[in-house]
Amino acid sequence: MYLGIDLGTSGVKSVLIDDDQKLVGEHSSRPLEISRPHRGWSEQQPDLWWNAVCESLDGLAAQHGPALASVHGIGLSGQMYGATVLDASDRPLRPAILWNDTRTKQQCADLEMRVPDVRGIAGRRPTPGVTATKLAWIRDNEPEVFRQVEHVLLPKDYIRLLLSGDKASDMADSSGTMWMNVAARDWSDRLLDATNMQRRQMPRLYEGTEATGQLRRELADRWGIPGRPVIAAGGGDNACGACGTGVVHEGEGTVSLGTSGVLFVAMHDARPSHEHAIETLCHSVPGVWHQMSVILSATSCVNWLSRLVKRPAAELIAELGMVLNAPSPVVFVPFLDGCWSPRSDAEIRGALIGLQHSSGDEELTRAVLQGVAFALLECAEAFRSTGTSIDRLLAIGGGSRSDIWLSIVSTCLGVELRVPEASELGAAFGAARLGMIAATGASVGDVLKPPKISRTIYPVQNLAPAYSDAYRTWLTVLPEVRRVSVATSAEGLAKNVLRH
């Protein structure tokens, strides 16, 4: 048996697979809350992650004890970019600053000024989500905390520390920190120095398929495991999701509809984008890289609407039926947490435009789904401008359970979407596969095979022109939405008060 643990933003999911990679059991923790003490901030207490991991594995032990007892390998996946800063006793010094936190605009500009060729080294331009600029923000705003930082770990690697005692990370997750030379697959002393950090504060790097340590004896006893399973380096949630769907070869890709929305395409060399906020990162398997573009809010936009109209999200989407209709006349901008990619804009926020007395839940729901699709289309157009071909994609994440949403995405992007069986398992399943490789020494090709496809979604060709027109309208409103976002921010309102 092999165990995959995925530390998401909203909770922890653990899965058990057997030697044939069939799902044996799964268990999810209760939802994790995000703290937003200020505009653009997003934080979580690391101890909440550990409690959620324990809750998830305790549940697996209760429901699938004999299977869990047979685990030989464990793989870890998790939300990327989060800055978990530890003191000399390995205790968190402050809440972790998460991937969708947008407070570090100034530090991004400073990093580009200090290292003019940062994009060529790190594979992307600095954006507020990355770990390096978060540490620079702590340096600039919480110097007493910064002086005590002995180690920095990504979220899943903090869980690794508690599981095995090892300070280790994988290439894929770590390449998103902006402290790595992505082509060399190693830490960059220039980038570390630019944020006043040192190699000694970084975890040891491994390929995602390699073992970094073993489960602590006391934890193995807690969960009824007689041996001490090895723990694979694993990867960030997107790279692990790609491992779960076998996307490890040139030109293969996924579109993920989770808390965030992600376009992901694998490639066999590092090809940084110098014009767009597109990431070029290491993959979780040796000798492979990937391009990735992330929008910060995807299913979270649907959940936001659900809270607004006080109806379950699934009910709102089901009300749209199964057949794609013309675009909603209401324009929705999904940047509730700002925009990370392909434009790096920490100031812009979400908007609903074109509301009328007749605007109802159905019209608003369609607007939200297509707004997310338009943001993904902007990412796809940036990919294509760099020479990346996108003809068909695997659809993963919780949002992939909605055929109507996939139909909107497929029609907007002009690509065929294939939905793999059990696609909602995503990153946890991929992590379990990496745990299998680490434990058995099996080849990547033998383990990371493509999944069976449950259904295929095709573009609705007769509606493509209408969605293309709606997308162009969506693009035209973004500058004004940004202007209003800045003007109505706390800083903007304060300036207006002083001006008058």
Coordinates of C-alpha atoms in Angstrom, one line a residue:
M1 CA 0.0 0.0 0.0
Y2 CA 1.0 3.6 -0.6
L3 CA -0.2 6.8 1.1
G4 CA -0.6 10.2 -0.5
I5 CA -1.1 13.2 1.7
D6 CA -2.2 16.5 0.1
L7 CA -2.2 19.7 2.3
G8 CA -4.5 22.0 0.5
T9 CA -5.5 25.5 1.4
S10 CA -8.9 24.5 2.5
G11 CA -8.1 21.1 4.0
V12 CA -6.1 17.9 4.0
K13 CA -6.9 14.8 1.9
S14 CA -5.2 11.5 2.3
V15 CA -5.6 8.5 0.0
L16 CA -4.4 4.9 0.0
I17 CA -3.7 3.0 -3.2
D18 CA -2.6 -0.6 -3.7
D19 CA 0.1 -2.1 -5.9
D20 CA -2.2 -1.8 -8.9
Q21 CA -2.8 1.9 -8.1
K22 CA -6.4 1.3 -7.2
L23 CA -8.0 3.5 -4.6
V24 CA -8.4 1.6 -1.4
G25 CA -9.5 4.5 0.9
E26 CA -9.5 8.2 1.4
H27 CA -10.2 10.6 4.2
S28 CA -10.5 14.4 4.4
S29 CA -10.0 16.7 7.3
R30 CA -12.4 19.4 8.4
P31 CA -12.0 22.6 6.4
L32 CA -9.1 24.9 7.2
E33 CA -9.7 28.5 7.8
I34 CA -7.7 31.3 6.3
S35 CA -7.0 34.5 8.2
R36 CA -7.2 37.8 6.3
P37 CA -6.3 40.5 8.8
H38 CA -5.7 43.1 6.2
R39 CA -6.5 43.7 2.5
G40 CA -4.5 41.3 0.4
W41 CA -3.3 39.3 3.3
S42 CA -3.8 35.5 3.5
E43 CA -2.3 33.5 6.4
Q44 CA -2.7 30.2 8.2
Q45 CA -1.3 28.8 11.5
P46 CA 1.0 25.8 10.7
D47 CA -0.3 23.9 13.7
L48 CA -3.7 23.8 12.0
W49 CA -2.1 21.9 9.1
W50 CA -0.6 19.3 11.4
N51 CA -3.9 18.9 13.3
A52 CA -5.6 18.4 9.9
V53 CA -3.1 15.8 8.8
C54 CA -3.5 13.9 12.0
E55 CA -7.3 14.0 11.7
S56 CA -7.1 12.7 8.2
L57 CA -4.7 9.8 9.0
D58 CA -6.6 9.0 12.2
G59 CA -9.7 8.7 10.0
L60 CA -7.9 6.4 7.6
A61 CA -6.7 4.3 10.5
A62 CA -10.2 3.9 11.8
Q63 CA -11.8 3.1 8.5
H64 CA -9.0 1.2 6.7
G65 CA -6.7 0.0 9.5
P66 CA -5.3 -3.1 7.8
A67 CA -4.6 -1.3 4.5
L68 CA -2.9 1.6 6.3
A69 CA -0.8 -1.0 8.3
S70 CA 0.6 -2.2 4.9
V71 CA 1.9 1.2 3.8
H72 CA 5.5 1.1 2.4
G73 CA 5.8 4.5 0.9
I74 CA 4.3 8.0 1.6
G75 CA 4.2 10.9 -0.8
L76 CA 3.6 14.5 0.2
S77 CA 1.8 17.2 -1.8
G78 CA 0.7 20.7 -0.7
Q79 CA -0.2 24.2 -1.4
M80 CA 2.8 26.0 -2.9
Y81 CA 4.8 29.1 -2.0
G82 CA 3.7 29.5 1.6
A83 CA 6.4 30.9 3.9
T84 CA 6.7 28.9 7.1
V85 CA 9.4 30.5 9.2
L86 CA 10.9 28.6 12.0
D87 CA 13.1 29.5 15.0
A88 CA 16.1 27.5 16.4
S89 CA 13.6 25.1 18.0
D90 CA 11.8 24.5 14.8
R91 CA 8.7 26.3 16.0
P92 CA 6.8 28.7 13.7
L93 CA 7.6 32.3 14.5
R94 CA 4.4 33.7 13.0
P95 CA 1.5 32.5 10.9
A96 CA 2.5 31.2 7.4
I97 CA 2.0 33.7 4.6
L98 CA 0.1 31.8 1.9
W99 CA 0.4 31.5 -1.8
N100 CA -2.6 33.9 -2.5
D101 CA -1.2 36.7 -0.3
T102 CA -0.6 39.9 -2.3
R103 CA 1.2 42.2 0.1
T104 CA 4.7 42.1 -1.4
K105 CA 4.4 44.3 -4.5
Q106 CA 7.3 46.5 -3.4
Q107 CA 9.5 43.6 -2.6
C108 CA 8.9 42.2 -6.0
A109 CA 10.1 45.4 -7.6
D110 CA 13.1 45.5 -5.3
L111 CA 14.1 41.9 -6.3
E112 CA 14.0 42.7 -10.0
M113 CA 16.1 45.8 -9.3
R114 CA 18.6 43.9 -7.3
V115 CA 18.9 40.9 -9.7
P116 CA 18.1 42.3 -13.2
D117 CA 18.3 38.8 -14.8
V118 CA 16.1 37.2 -12.1
R119 CA 13.6 35.9 -14.7
G120 CA 16.3 33.9 -16.5
I121 CA 17.5 32.4 -13.2
A122 CA 14.2 31.7 -11.5
G123 CA 12.2 30.9 -14.6
R124 CA 9.7 33.7 -14.0
R125 CA 9.2 37.3 -12.9
P126 CA 8.7 38.0 -9.2
T127 CA 5.0 38.1 -8.2
P128 CA 3.6 38.7 -4.7
G129 CA 2.8 35.0 -4.1
V130 CA 6.4 33.7 -4.2
T131 CA 8.2 32.8 -1.0
A132 CA 11.3 34.9 -1.5
T133 CA 9.4 38.2 -1.5
K134 CA 7.4 37.1 1.6
L135 CA 10.7 36.8 3.5
A136 CA 11.8 40.2 2.1
W137 CA 8.5 41.6 3.5
I138 CA 9.1 40.1 6.9
R139 CA 12.6 41.6 6.8
D140 CA 11.2 45.0 6.0
N141 CA 8.2 45.0 8.3
E142 CA 8.9 42.5 11.1
P143 CA 12.7 42.7 11.6
E144 CA 12.5 41.2 15.0
V145 CA 10.9 38.1 13.5
F146 CA 13.3 38.0 10.6
R147 CA 16.4 38.0 12.9
Q148 CA 15.1 34.8 14.5
V149 CA 14.5 32.9 11.3
E150 CA 16.6 29.8 11.3
H151 CA 14.8 27.8 8.6
V152 CA 12.1 28.4 6.0
L153 CA 9.9 25.5 4.9
L154 CA 7.1 25.3 2.4
P155 CA 3.8 24.1 3.9
K156 CA 4.0 20.4 3.0
D157 CA 7.7 20.4 4.1
Y158 CA 6.7 21.6 7.5
I159 CA 4.5 18.5 7.6
R160 CA 7.5 16.4 6.5
L161 CA 9.5 17.8 9.4
L162 CA 6.8 16.7 11.9
L163 CA 6.4 13.3 10.2
S164 CA 10.1 12.4 9.9
G165 CA 12.3 15.1 11.5
D166 CA 13.8 15.9 8.1
K167 CA 14.2 19.4 6.7
A168 CA 13.9 18.5 3.0
S169 CA 12.0 19.6 -0.1
D170 CA 11.5 18.7 -3.7
M171 CA 12.6 20.5 -6.9
A172 CA 9.1 21.3 -8.1
D173 CA 7.8 23.0 -5.0
S174 CA 11.1 24.7 -4.2
S175 CA 11.5 26.1 -7.7
G176 CA 8.4 28.2 -7.0
T177 CA 10.2 30.1 -4.2
M178 CA 12.3 32.3 -6.5
W179 CA 15.4 31.1 -4.6
M180 CA 16.3 28.4 -7.2
N181 CA 18.2 28.3 -10.4
V182 CA 15.5 26.4 -12.2
A183 CA 17.6 25.2 -15.1
A184 CA 20.4 24.0 -12.7
R185 CA 17.8 22.5 -10.3
D186 CA 19.7 24.0 -7.3
W187 CA 19.5 26.9 -4.9
S188 CA 20.7 30.2 -6.3
D189 CA 23.1 32.0 -4.0
R190 CA 22.5 35.3 -5.9
L191 CA 18.7 35.1 -5.3
L192 CA 19.1 34.1 -1.7
D193 CA 21.5 36.9 -1.1
A194 CA 19.2 39.4 -2.7
T195 CA 16.6 38.7 0.1
N196 CA 19.3 38.4 2.8
M197 CA 18.9 34.7 3.1
Q198 CA 21.5 31.9 3.2
R199 CA 21.6 28.2 2.0
R200 CA 21.8 27.0 5.6
Q201 CA 18.3 28.3 6.1
M202 CA 17.0 26.2 3.2
P203 CA 15.9 22.6 3.2
R204 CA 18.0 20.0 1.4
L205 CA 16.7 19.4 -2.2
Y206 CA 15.6 16.1 -3.7
E207 CA 13.9 15.0 -6.8
G208 CA 10.2 14.3 -6.1
T209 CA 10.7 10.6 -6.7
E210 CA 13.4 10.3 -4.1
A211 CA 13.0 9.3 -0.4
T212 CA 13.9 12.0 2.1
G213 CA 13.5 10.0 5.3
Q214 CA 11.2 7.6 7.2
L215 CA 8.1 8.0 9.3
R216 CA 8.8 8.5 13.0
R217 CA 8.4 5.4 15.1
E218 CA 5.9 7.0 17.4
L219 CA 3.7 8.1 14.6
A220 CA 3.9 4.7 12.9
D221 CA 2.7 3.2 16.2
R222 CA -0.1 5.8 16.4
W223 CA -1.5 4.8 13.0
G224 CA -0.9 1.0 13.4
I225 CA 2.0 0.7 10.9
P226 CA 4.5 -1.9 12.0
G227 CA 7.3 -0.7 9.7
R228 CA 8.7 2.8 9.1
P229 CA 7.6 3.8 5.5
V230 CA 9.8 6.0 3.4
I231 CA 8.6 9.4 2.6
A232 CA 9.1 10.7 -0.9
A233 CA 10.1 14.3 -1.6
G234 CA 6.8 14.7 -3.5
G235 CA 5.9 18.1 -4.9
G236 CA 3.6 21.1 -4.9
D237 CA 0.0 20.4 -5.6
N238 CA 0.1 21.2 -9.3
A239 CA 3.1 19.0 -10.0
C240 CA 1.6 16.2 -8.0
G241 CA -1.7 16.6 -9.8
A242 CA 0.3 16.2 -13.0
C243 CA 1.9 13.1 -11.7
G244 CA -1.5 11.8 -10.8
T245 CA -2.7 12.2 -14.4
G246 CA 0.6 11.1 -16.0
V247 CA 1.4 14.5 -17.4
V248 CA 5.2 14.2 -17.5
H249 CA 6.0 14.3 -21.2
E250 CA 6.6 17.3 -23.5
G251 CA 3.4 19.1 -24.5
E252 CA 1.0 17.3 -22.2
G253 CA -1.1 19.5 -19.9
T254 CA -3.8 20.0 -17.4
V255 CA -6.3 22.6 -16.5
S256 CA -7.2 22.5 -12.8
L257 CA -10.3 24.0 -11.3
G258 CA -9.6 24.0 -7.6
T259 CA -9.4 26.9 -5.1
S260 CA -7.2 28.4 -7.7
G261 CA -7.3 27.9 -11.5
V262 CA -4.2 26.5 -13.1
L263 CA -2.9 25.8 -16.6
F264 CA 0.0 23.3 -16.6
V265 CA 2.1 22.0 -19.5
A266 CA 5.1 19.7 -19.2
M267 CA 8.3 20.2 -21.1
H268 CA 11.8 18.7 -21.4
D269 CA 13.8 21.9 -20.9
A270 CA 13.5 25.1 -18.9
R271 CA 12.0 27.8 -21.1
P272 CA 11.5 31.0 -19.0
S273 CA 8.9 33.6 -20.1
H274 CA 10.3 37.1 -20.0
E275 CA 7.2 38.9 -21.1
H276 CA 4.4 37.4 -18.9
A277 CA 4.0 36.3 -15.3
I278 CA 4.2 32.7 -16.4
E279 CA 6.1 30.2 -14.3
T280 CA 8.7 27.9 -15.6
L281 CA 9.4 25.4 -12.8
C282 CA 10.9 22.0 -12.2
H283 CA 8.6 19.0 -12.4
S284 CA 8.4 16.4 -9.6
V285 CA 10.3 13.9 -11.9
P286 CA 13.9 14.2 -12.9
G287 CA 14.8 15.9 -16.1
V288 CA 11.4 17.4 -16.7
W289 CA 10.2 21.0 -16.2
H290 CA 6.8 22.6 -16.7
Q291 CA 5.1 25.9 -17.5
M292 CA 2.3 27.0 -15.2
S293 CA 0.0 29.9 -15.0
V294 CA -2.2 30.5 -12.0
I295 CA -5.3 32.5 -11.3
L296 CA -5.8 32.9 -7.6
S297 CA -9.6 32.4 -7.4
A298 CA -11.5 29.7 -9.3
T299 CA -13.9 27.5 -7.3
S300 CA -13.5 30.0 -4.5
C301 CA -15.4 32.5 -6.7
V302 CA -18.3 30.0 -6.8
N303 CA -18.1 29.6 -3.1
W304 CA -18.1 33.4 -2.7
L305 CA -21.3 33.6 -4.8
S306 CA -22.8 30.8 -2.8
R307 CA -22.3 32.8 0.4
L308 CA -23.6 35.9 -1.2
V309 CA -26.9 34.5 -2.4
K310 CA -27.1 32.0 0.5
R311 CA -27.5 28.9 -1.7
P312 CA -25.3 25.8 -2.1
A313 CA -22.7 26.1 -4.9
A314 CA -23.7 22.7 -6.3
E315 CA -27.4 23.9 -6.5
L316 CA -26.4 27.1 -8.3
I317 CA -24.4 25.2 -10.9
A318 CA -27.0 22.4 -11.3
E319 CA -29.6 25.1 -12.1
L320 CA -27.7 25.9 -15.3
G321 CA -28.6 22.5 -16.8
M322 CA -26.4 20.4 -19.1
V323 CA -26.5 22.4 -22.3
L324 CA -24.3 25.4 -22.8
N325 CA -26.1 28.7 -23.6
A326 CA -24.9 32.1 -24.8
P327 CA -22.7 34.0 -22.5
S328 CA -24.2 35.8 -19.5
P329 CA -24.6 39.6 -20.2
V330 CA -23.2 40.2 -16.7
V331 CA -19.4 40.5 -16.6
F332 CA -17.6 39.0 -13.7
V333 CA -13.9 39.7 -13.0
P334 CA -12.7 36.9 -10.7
F335 CA -9.7 38.6 -9.2
L336 CA -11.0 38.4 -5.6
D337 CA -7.4 38.1 -4.3
G338 CA -5.7 40.1 -7.0
C339 CA -4.2 38.7 -10.3
W340 CA -1.1 36.7 -10.2
S341 CA -0.8 35.4 -13.8
P342 CA -0.3 36.1 -16.7
R343 CA -0.4 39.7 -15.5
S344 CA 1.1 40.4 -12.2
D345 CA -1.4 42.8 -10.5
A346 CA -1.7 42.8 -6.8
E347 CA -4.1 45.8 -6.8
I348 CA -6.9 44.7 -9.1
R349 CA -10.0 43.1 -7.4
G350 CA -13.1 41.4 -8.5
A351 CA -16.2 43.0 -10.0
L352 CA -19.7 42.3 -11.3
I353 CA -20.7 44.6 -14.1
G354 CA -23.9 45.0 -16.0
L355 CA -26.4 44.1 -13.3
Q356 CA -30.1 44.8 -13.9
H357 CA -33.3 44.3 -12.0
S358 CA -33.8 41.1 -13.9
S359 CA -30.4 39.7 -13.0
G360 CA -31.0 36.5 -11.0
D361 CA -29.0 33.6 -9.6
E362 CA -28.7 31.8 -12.9
E363 CA -27.3 34.8 -14.7
L364 CA -24.8 35.5 -11.9
T365 CA -23.7 31.9 -11.8
R366 CA -23.0 31.8 -15.5
A367 CA -21.1 35.1 -15.2
V368 CA -18.9 33.7 -12.4
L369 CA -18.1 30.5 -14.4
Q370 CA -17.3 32.3 -17.6
G371 CA -15.3 35.0 -15.7
V372 CA -13.0 32.2 -14.4
A373 CA -12.9 30.7 -17.9
F374 CA -11.9 34.1 -19.4
A375 CA -9.1 34.4 -16.9
L376 CA -7.8 31.0 -17.9
L377 CA -8.1 32.0 -21.6
E378 CA -5.9 35.0 -20.9
C379 CA -3.3 32.5 -19.4
A380 CA -3.7 30.3 -22.5
E381 CA -3.1 33.2 -24.8
A382 CA 0.1 34.1 -22.9
F383 CA 1.3 30.4 -23.2
R384 CA 0.6 30.5 -26.9
S385 CA 2.5 33.7 -27.4
T386 CA 5.7 31.9 -26.1
G387 CA 5.2 29.1 -28.6
T388 CA 3.5 26.6 -26.4
S389 CA 0.8 24.6 -28.2
I390 CA -2.4 23.8 -26.3
D391 CA -4.7 21.4 -28.3
R392 CA -6.2 19.3 -25.5
L393 CA -5.9 19.2 -21.8
L394 CA -6.8 16.9 -18.9
A395 CA -9.4 18.6 -16.6
I396 CA -8.8 18.0 -12.9
G397 CA -9.8 19.5 -9.5
G398 CA -13.2 19.7 -7.9
G399 CA -14.6 22.0 -10.6
S400 CA -14.0 19.3 -13.2
R401 CA -17.1 17.6 -11.9
S402 CA -19.2 20.2 -13.6
D403 CA -19.7 19.5 -17.2
I404 CA -21.3 22.9 -17.9
W405 CA -18.3 24.7 -16.4
L406 CA -15.9 22.5 -18.5
S407 CA -18.0 23.2 -21.6
I408 CA -17.5 27.0 -21.0
V409 CA -13.7 26.5 -20.5
S410 CA -13.4 24.2 -23.5
T411 CA -15.4 26.6 -25.8
C412 CA -13.4 29.7 -24.5
L413 CA -10.0 28.0 -24.9
G414 CA -10.9 26.2 -28.1
V415 CA -9.5 22.9 -26.7
E416 CA -10.7 19.4 -26.0
L417 CA -10.9 18.6 -22.3
R418 CA -10.6 15.0 -21.2
V419 CA -11.8 14.2 -17.7
P420 CA -9.9 11.3 -16.0
E421 CA -11.6 8.9 -13.7
A422 CA -11.4 10.1 -10.1
S423 CA -9.9 13.4 -11.2
E424 CA -10.9 15.0 -8.0
L425 CA -8.2 13.0 -6.2
G426 CA -5.6 14.9 -8.1
A427 CA -2.6 15.8 -6.0
A428 CA -3.1 13.2 -3.3
F429 CA -3.2 10.4 -5.8
G430 CA -0.1 11.8 -7.5
A431 CA 1.7 12.0 -4.2
A432 CA 0.9 8.4 -3.5
R433 CA 2.4 7.4 -6.9
L434 CA 5.6 9.3 -5.9
G435 CA 5.6 7.4 -2.6
M436 CA 5.4 4.1 -4.6
I437 CA 8.4 5.1 -6.8
A438 CA 10.4 6.1 -3.7
A439 CA 9.6 2.9 -1.9
T440 CA 10.0 0.4 -4.8
G441 CA 12.5 2.0 -7.1
A442 CA 10.0 1.5 -10.0
S443 CA 10.5 3.6 -13.1
V444 CA 8.6 6.8 -13.7
G445 CA 7.2 5.4 -16.9
D446 CA 5.8 2.3 -15.2
V447 CA 4.1 4.2 -12.4
L448 CA 3.0 7.6 -13.8
K449 CA 0.8 6.3 -16.6
P450 CA -2.1 8.3 -18.1
P451 CA -5.4 7.7 -16.5
K452 CA -8.5 6.2 -18.0
I453 CA -10.8 8.9 -19.4
S454 CA -14.3 9.0 -18.1
R455 CA -15.6 11.6 -20.6
T456 CA -14.5 14.2 -23.1
I457 CA -15.8 17.7 -23.4
Y458 CA -15.5 19.5 -26.8
P459 CA -15.9 23.2 -27.7
V460 CA -19.4 24.2 -28.7
Q461 CA -18.3 25.6 -32.0
N462 CA -21.5 27.6 -32.8
L463 CA -21.1 29.5 -29.5
A464 CA -17.4 30.1 -29.8
P465 CA -17.7 33.5 -31.5
A466 CA -20.1 34.7 -28.9
Y467 CA -17.7 33.7 -26.1
S468 CA -14.8 35.2 -28.0
D469 CA -16.7 38.5 -28.2
A470 CA -17.6 38.3 -24.5
Y471 CA -13.9 37.7 -23.7
R472 CA -12.9 40.8 -25.6
T473 CA -15.4 42.8 -23.7
W474 CA -14.1 41.3 -20.4
L475 CA -10.6 42.4 -21.4
T476 CA -11.7 46.0 -22.0
V477 CA -13.2 46.4 -18.6
L478 CA -10.1 45.3 -16.7
P479 CA -8.3 48.7 -16.7
E480 CA -11.3 50.5 -15.2
V481 CA -11.8 47.7 -12.7
R482 CA -8.2 48.1 -11.7
R483 CA -8.6 51.9 -11.4
V484 CA -11.6 51.5 -9.1
S485 CA -9.9 48.8 -7.1
V486 CA -7.0 51.1 -6.4
A487 CA -9.2 54.1 -5.6
T488 CA -11.4 52.1 -3.2
S489 CA -8.6 50.3 -1.4
A490 CA -7.8 51.5 2.1
E491 CA -4.8 53.3 0.8
G492 CA -6.8 54.9 -2.0
L493 CA -9.6 56.1 0.3
A494 CA -7.0 57.6 2.7
K495 CA -5.4 59.5 -0.1
N496 CA -8.8 60.8 -1.2
V497 CA -9.6 61.9 2.4
L498 CA -6.3 63.8 2.6
R499 CA -6.8 65.4 -0.8
H500 CA -10.2 66.8 0.3

